[in-house]
GROMACS .gro file of N, CA and C in nm:
model
  231
    1MET      N    1   0.884  14.169  12.677
    1MET     CA    2   1.009  14.107  12.714
    1MET      C    3   1.078  14.057  12.587
    2ALA      N    4   1.205  14.085  12.574
    2ALA     CA    5   1.281  14.045  12.456
    2ALA      C    6   1.310  13.895  12.458
    3ASP      N    7   1.302  13.835  12.341
    3ASP     CA    8   1.338  13.695  12.321
    3ASP      C    9   1.462  13.694  12.233
    4LEU      N   10   1.579  13.711  12.296
    4LEU     CA   11   1.703  13.724  12.221
    4LEU      C   12   1.758  13.588  12.181
    5LYS      N   13   1.794  13.577  12.054
    5LYS     CA   14   1.854  13.455  12.000
    5LYS      C   15   1.991  13.489  11.944
    6THR      N   16   2.086  13.400  11.965
    6THR     CA   17   2.223  13.420  11.919
    6THR      C   18   2.254  13.322  11.807
    7TYR      N   19   2.313  13.373  11.700
    7TYR     CA   20   2.351  13.292  11.584
    7TYR      C   21   2.498  13.318  11.554
    8LYS      N   22   2.573  13.210  11.528
    8LYS     CA   23   2.717  13.221  11.506
    8LYS      C   24   2.754  13.174  11.366
    9PHE      N   25   2.852  13.247  11.307
    9PHE     CA   26   2.896  13.219  11.171
    9PHE      C   27   3.046  13.242  11.158
   10THR      N   28   3.101  13.181  11.054
   10THR     CA   29   3.235  13.215  11.006
   10THR      C   30   3.213  13.279  10.870
   11VAL      N   31   3.270  13.399  10.851
   11VAL     CA   32   3.248  13.475  10.728
   11VAL      C   33   3.384  13.514  10.671
   12GLU      N   34   3.400  13.497  10.540
   12GLU     CA   35   3.525  13.537  10.474
   12GLU      C   36   3.534  13.689  10.473
   13MET      N   37   3.605  13.743  10.571
   13MET     CA   38   3.627  13.887  10.583
   13MET      C   39   3.778  13.910  10.589
   14THR      N   40   3.825  14.010  10.514
   14THR     CA   41   3.968  14.036  10.510
   14THR      C   42   4.005  14.175  10.561
   15CYS      N   43   3.905  14.261  10.583
   15CYS     CA   44   3.936  14.398  10.626
   15CYS      C   45   3.815  14.457  10.699
   16GLU      N   46   3.834  14.576  10.754
   16GLU     CA   47   3.724  14.644  10.824
   16GLU      C   48   3.610  14.678  10.728
   17GLY      N   49   3.641  14.699  10.601
   17GLY     CA   50   3.537  14.724  10.502
   17GLY      C   51   3.443  14.605  10.490
   18CYS      N   52   3.500  14.484  10.496
   18CYS     CA   53   3.418  14.362  10.492
   18CYS      C   54   3.329  14.354  10.615
   19VAL      N   55   3.387  14.384  10.730
   19VAL     CA   56   3.311  14.383  10.856
   19VAL      C   57   3.194  14.480  10.847
   20ASN      N   58   3.221  14.600  10.799
   20ASN     CA   59   3.116  14.701  10.788
   20ASN      C   60   3.008  14.661  10.688
   21ALA      N   61   3.048  14.594  10.580
   21ALA     CA   62   2.950  14.548  10.481
   21ALA      C   63   2.856  14.445  10.542
   22VAL      N   64   2.911  14.352  10.620
   22VAL     CA   65   2.828  14.251  10.686
   22VAL      C   66   2.731  14.318  10.783
   23LYS      N   67   2.780  14.413  10.860
   23LYS     CA   68   2.694  14.484  10.956
   23LYS      C   69   2.583  14.560  10.884
   24ARG      N   70   2.615  14.623  10.771
   24ARG     CA   71   2.512  14.696  10.694
   24ARG      C   72   2.405  14.601  10.642
   25CYS      N   73   2.447  14.486  10.589
   25CYS     CA   74   2.351  14.388  10.537
   25CYS      C   75   2.257  14.339  10.647
   26LEU      N   76   2.313  14.312  10.763
   26LEU     CA   77   2.231  14.264  10.875
   26LEU      C   78   2.136  14.373  10.924
   27THR      N   79   2.184  14.496  10.930
   27THR     CA   80   2.098  14.607  10.972
   27THR      C   81   1.984  14.627  10.873
   28LYS      N   82   2.015  14.616  10.745
   28LYS     CA   83   1.911  14.631  10.642
   28LYS      C   84   1.808  14.520  10.652
   29ALA      N   85   1.853  14.398  10.678
   29ALA     CA   86   1.762  14.283  10.683
   29ALA      C   87   1.676  14.280  10.808
   30PHE      N   88   1.732  14.319  10.923
   30PHE     CA   89   1.661  14.299  11.050
   30PHE      C   90   1.627  14.427  11.125
   31GLY      N   91   1.678  14.540  11.081
   31GLY     CA   92   1.643  14.669  11.140
   31GLY      C   93   1.660  14.673  11.290
   32ASP      N   94   1.557  14.724  11.358
   32ASP     CA   95   1.567  14.741  11.504
   32ASP      C   96   1.555  14.610  11.580
   33ARG      N   97   1.529  14.501  11.512
   33ARG     CA   98   1.528  14.369  11.579
   33ARG      C   99   1.670  14.316  11.599
   34LEU      N  100   1.767  14.379  11.531
   34LEU     CA  101   1.907  14.342  11.545
   34LEU      C  102   1.959  14.401  11.675
   35SER      N  103   1.989  14.315  11.771
   35SER     CA  104   2.035  14.359  11.902
   35SER      C  105   2.184  14.389  11.901
   36SER      N  106   2.265  14.300  11.841
   36SER     CA  107   2.409  14.324  11.833
   36SER      C  108   2.473  14.237  11.726
   37VAL      N  109   2.588  14.286  11.678
   37VAL     CA  110   2.672  14.210  11.586
   37VAL      C  111   2.814  14.223  11.638
   38ASP      N  112   2.871  14.111  11.678
   38ASP     CA  113   3.010  14.109  11.725
   38ASP      C  114   3.093  14.037  11.620
   39THR      N  115   3.202  14.101  11.580
   39THR     CA  116   3.289  14.042  11.479
   39THR      C  117   3.431  14.031  11.530
   40ASP      N  118   3.502  13.933  11.478
   40ASP     CA  119   3.645  13.917  11.506
   40ASP      C  120   3.711  13.888  11.373
   41LEU      N  121   3.782  13.988  11.322
   41LEU     CA  122   3.842  13.977  11.189
   41LEU      C  123   3.947  13.866  11.183
   42SER      N  124   4.025  13.850  11.290
   42SER     CA  125   4.132  13.749  11.287
   42SER      C  126   4.078  13.606  11.280
   43SER      N  127   3.967  13.580  11.348
   43SER     CA  128   3.908  13.445  11.344
   43SER      C  129   3.793  13.436  11.243
   44LYS      N  130   3.759  13.550  11.183
   44LYS     CA  131   3.650  13.559  11.083
   44LYS      C  132   3.515  13.519  11.141
   45SER      N  133   3.499  13.541  11.270
   45SER     CA  134   3.373  13.503  11.335
   45SER      C  135   3.277  13.621  11.341
   46VAL      N  136   3.150  13.587  11.329
   46VAL     CA  137   3.042  13.685  11.342
   46VAL      C  138   2.938  13.624  11.434
   47VAL      N  139   2.903  13.697  11.540
   47VAL     CA  140   2.800  13.654  11.634
   47VAL      C  141   2.688  13.757  11.627
   48VAL      N  142   2.570  13.711  11.591
   48VAL     CA  143   2.454  13.798  11.570
   48VAL      C  144   2.350  13.768  11.678
   49VAL      N  145   2.302  13.873  11.743
   49VAL     CA  146   2.195  13.859  11.842
   49VAL      C  147   2.073  13.935  11.790
   50ILE      N  148   1.961  13.863  11.780
   50ILE     CA  149   1.837  13.920  11.725
   50ILE      C  150   1.724  13.901  11.825
   51ASP      N  151   1.639  14.003  11.834
   51ASP     CA  152   1.519  13.996  11.917
   51ASP      C  153   1.412  13.923  11.837
   52ASN      N  154   1.379  13.803  11.879
   52ASN     CA  155   1.281  13.720  11.810
   52ASN      C  156   1.141  13.730  11.870
   53SER      N  157   1.115  13.828  11.955
   53SER     CA  158   0.986  13.834  12.023
   53SER      C  159   0.870  13.865  11.929
   54ALA      N  160   0.892  13.943  11.824
   54ALA     CA  161   0.784  13.978  11.733
   54ALA      C  162   0.781  13.888  11.609
   55HIS      N  163   0.896  13.840  11.570
   55HIS     CA  164   0.907  13.755  11.451
   55HIS      C  165   1.017  13.653  11.480
   56HIS      N  166   0.994  13.530  11.446
   56HIS     CA  167   1.092  13.425  11.476
   56HIS      C  168   1.184  13.402  11.357
   57TYR      N  169   1.305  13.457  11.368
   57TYR     CA  170   1.406  13.439  11.265
   57TYR      C  171   1.486  13.312  11.294
   58SER      N  172   1.523  13.242  11.189
   58SER     CA  173   1.600  13.119  11.205
   58SER      C  174   1.747  13.145  11.172
   59HIS      N  175   1.829  13.046  11.203
   59HIS     CA  176   1.971  13.051  11.167
   59HIS      C  177   1.983  13.070  11.015
   60ASP      N  178   1.895  13.005  10.940
   60ASP     CA  179   1.897  13.017  10.793
   60ASP      C  180   1.864  13.159  10.747
   61ASP      N  181   1.772  13.226  10.815
   61ASP     CA  182   1.737  13.364  10.779
   61ASP      C  183   1.859  13.456  10.791
   62VAL      N  184   1.932  13.441  10.900
   62VAL     CA  185   2.050  13.524  10.923
   62VAL      C  186   2.160  13.486  10.824
   63PHE      N  187   2.176  13.356  10.800
   63PHE     CA  188   2.273  13.307  10.702
   63PHE      C  189   2.249  13.371  10.566
   64GLU      N  190   2.125  13.371  10.520
   64GLU     CA  191   2.091  13.428  10.389
   64GLU      C  192   2.116  13.578  10.384
   65ALA      N  193   2.091  13.648  10.494
   65ALA     CA  194   2.116  13.793  10.498
   65ALA      C  195   2.264  13.822  10.481
   66ILE      N  196   2.349  13.743  10.547
   66ILE     CA  197   2.494  13.762  10.533
   66ILE      C  198   2.539  13.724  10.392
   67LYS      N  199   2.483  13.617  10.339
   67LYS     CA  200   2.518  13.570  10.205
   67LYS      C  201   2.489  13.676  10.099
   68LYS      N  202   2.384  13.756  10.120
   68LYS     CA  203   2.349  13.862  10.025
   68LYS      C  204   2.457  13.969  10.015
   69CYS      N  205   2.547  13.973  10.112
   69CYS     CA  206   2.659  14.068  10.108
   69CYS      C  207   2.765  14.024  10.007
   70GLY      N  208   2.752  13.902   9.957
   70GLY     CA  209   2.851  13.851   9.864
   70GLY      C  210   2.969  13.785   9.932
   71LYS      N  211   2.953  13.755  10.060
   71LYS     CA  212   3.060  13.692  10.138
   71LYS      C  213   3.033  13.543  10.152
   72GLU      N  214   3.141  13.465  10.153
   72GLU     CA  215   3.129  13.323  10.183
   72GLU      C  216   3.101  13.310  10.332
   73VAL      N  217   2.999  13.236  10.366
   73VAL     CA  218   2.955  13.226  10.506
   73VAL      C  219   2.928  13.080  10.542
   74HIS      N  220   2.960  13.045  10.666
   74HIS     CA  221   2.936  12.910  10.718
   74HIS      C  222   2.873  12.922  10.855
   75LYS      N  223   2.773  12.839  10.881
   75LYS     CA  224   2.710  12.836  11.013
   75LYS      C  225   2.802  12.769  11.114
   76VAL      N  226   2.798  12.818  11.236
   76VAL     CA  227   2.868  12.756  11.348
   76VAL      C  228   2.761  12.718  11.449
   77ASP      N  229   2.755  12.591  11.485
   77ASP     CA  230   2.652  12.546  11.579
   77ASP      C  231   2.691  12.572  11.722
   0.00000   0.00000   0.00000
């Protein structure tokens, strides 16, 4: 049974290229444990859903993965 966790962020994204870069970084970091990434360019929001059933990722883990893209990122509680 999947243990899905949702993490929310605001990320400095200005174009679809930025959105795709964030998605690539998250896919590289979490692989098949990444359930979904929803982005909204106008509000600069990123909502990440990860399957935590095999490994427990924290909000900080996801934050650091996005930060590695070179984007300014802020956690949203």
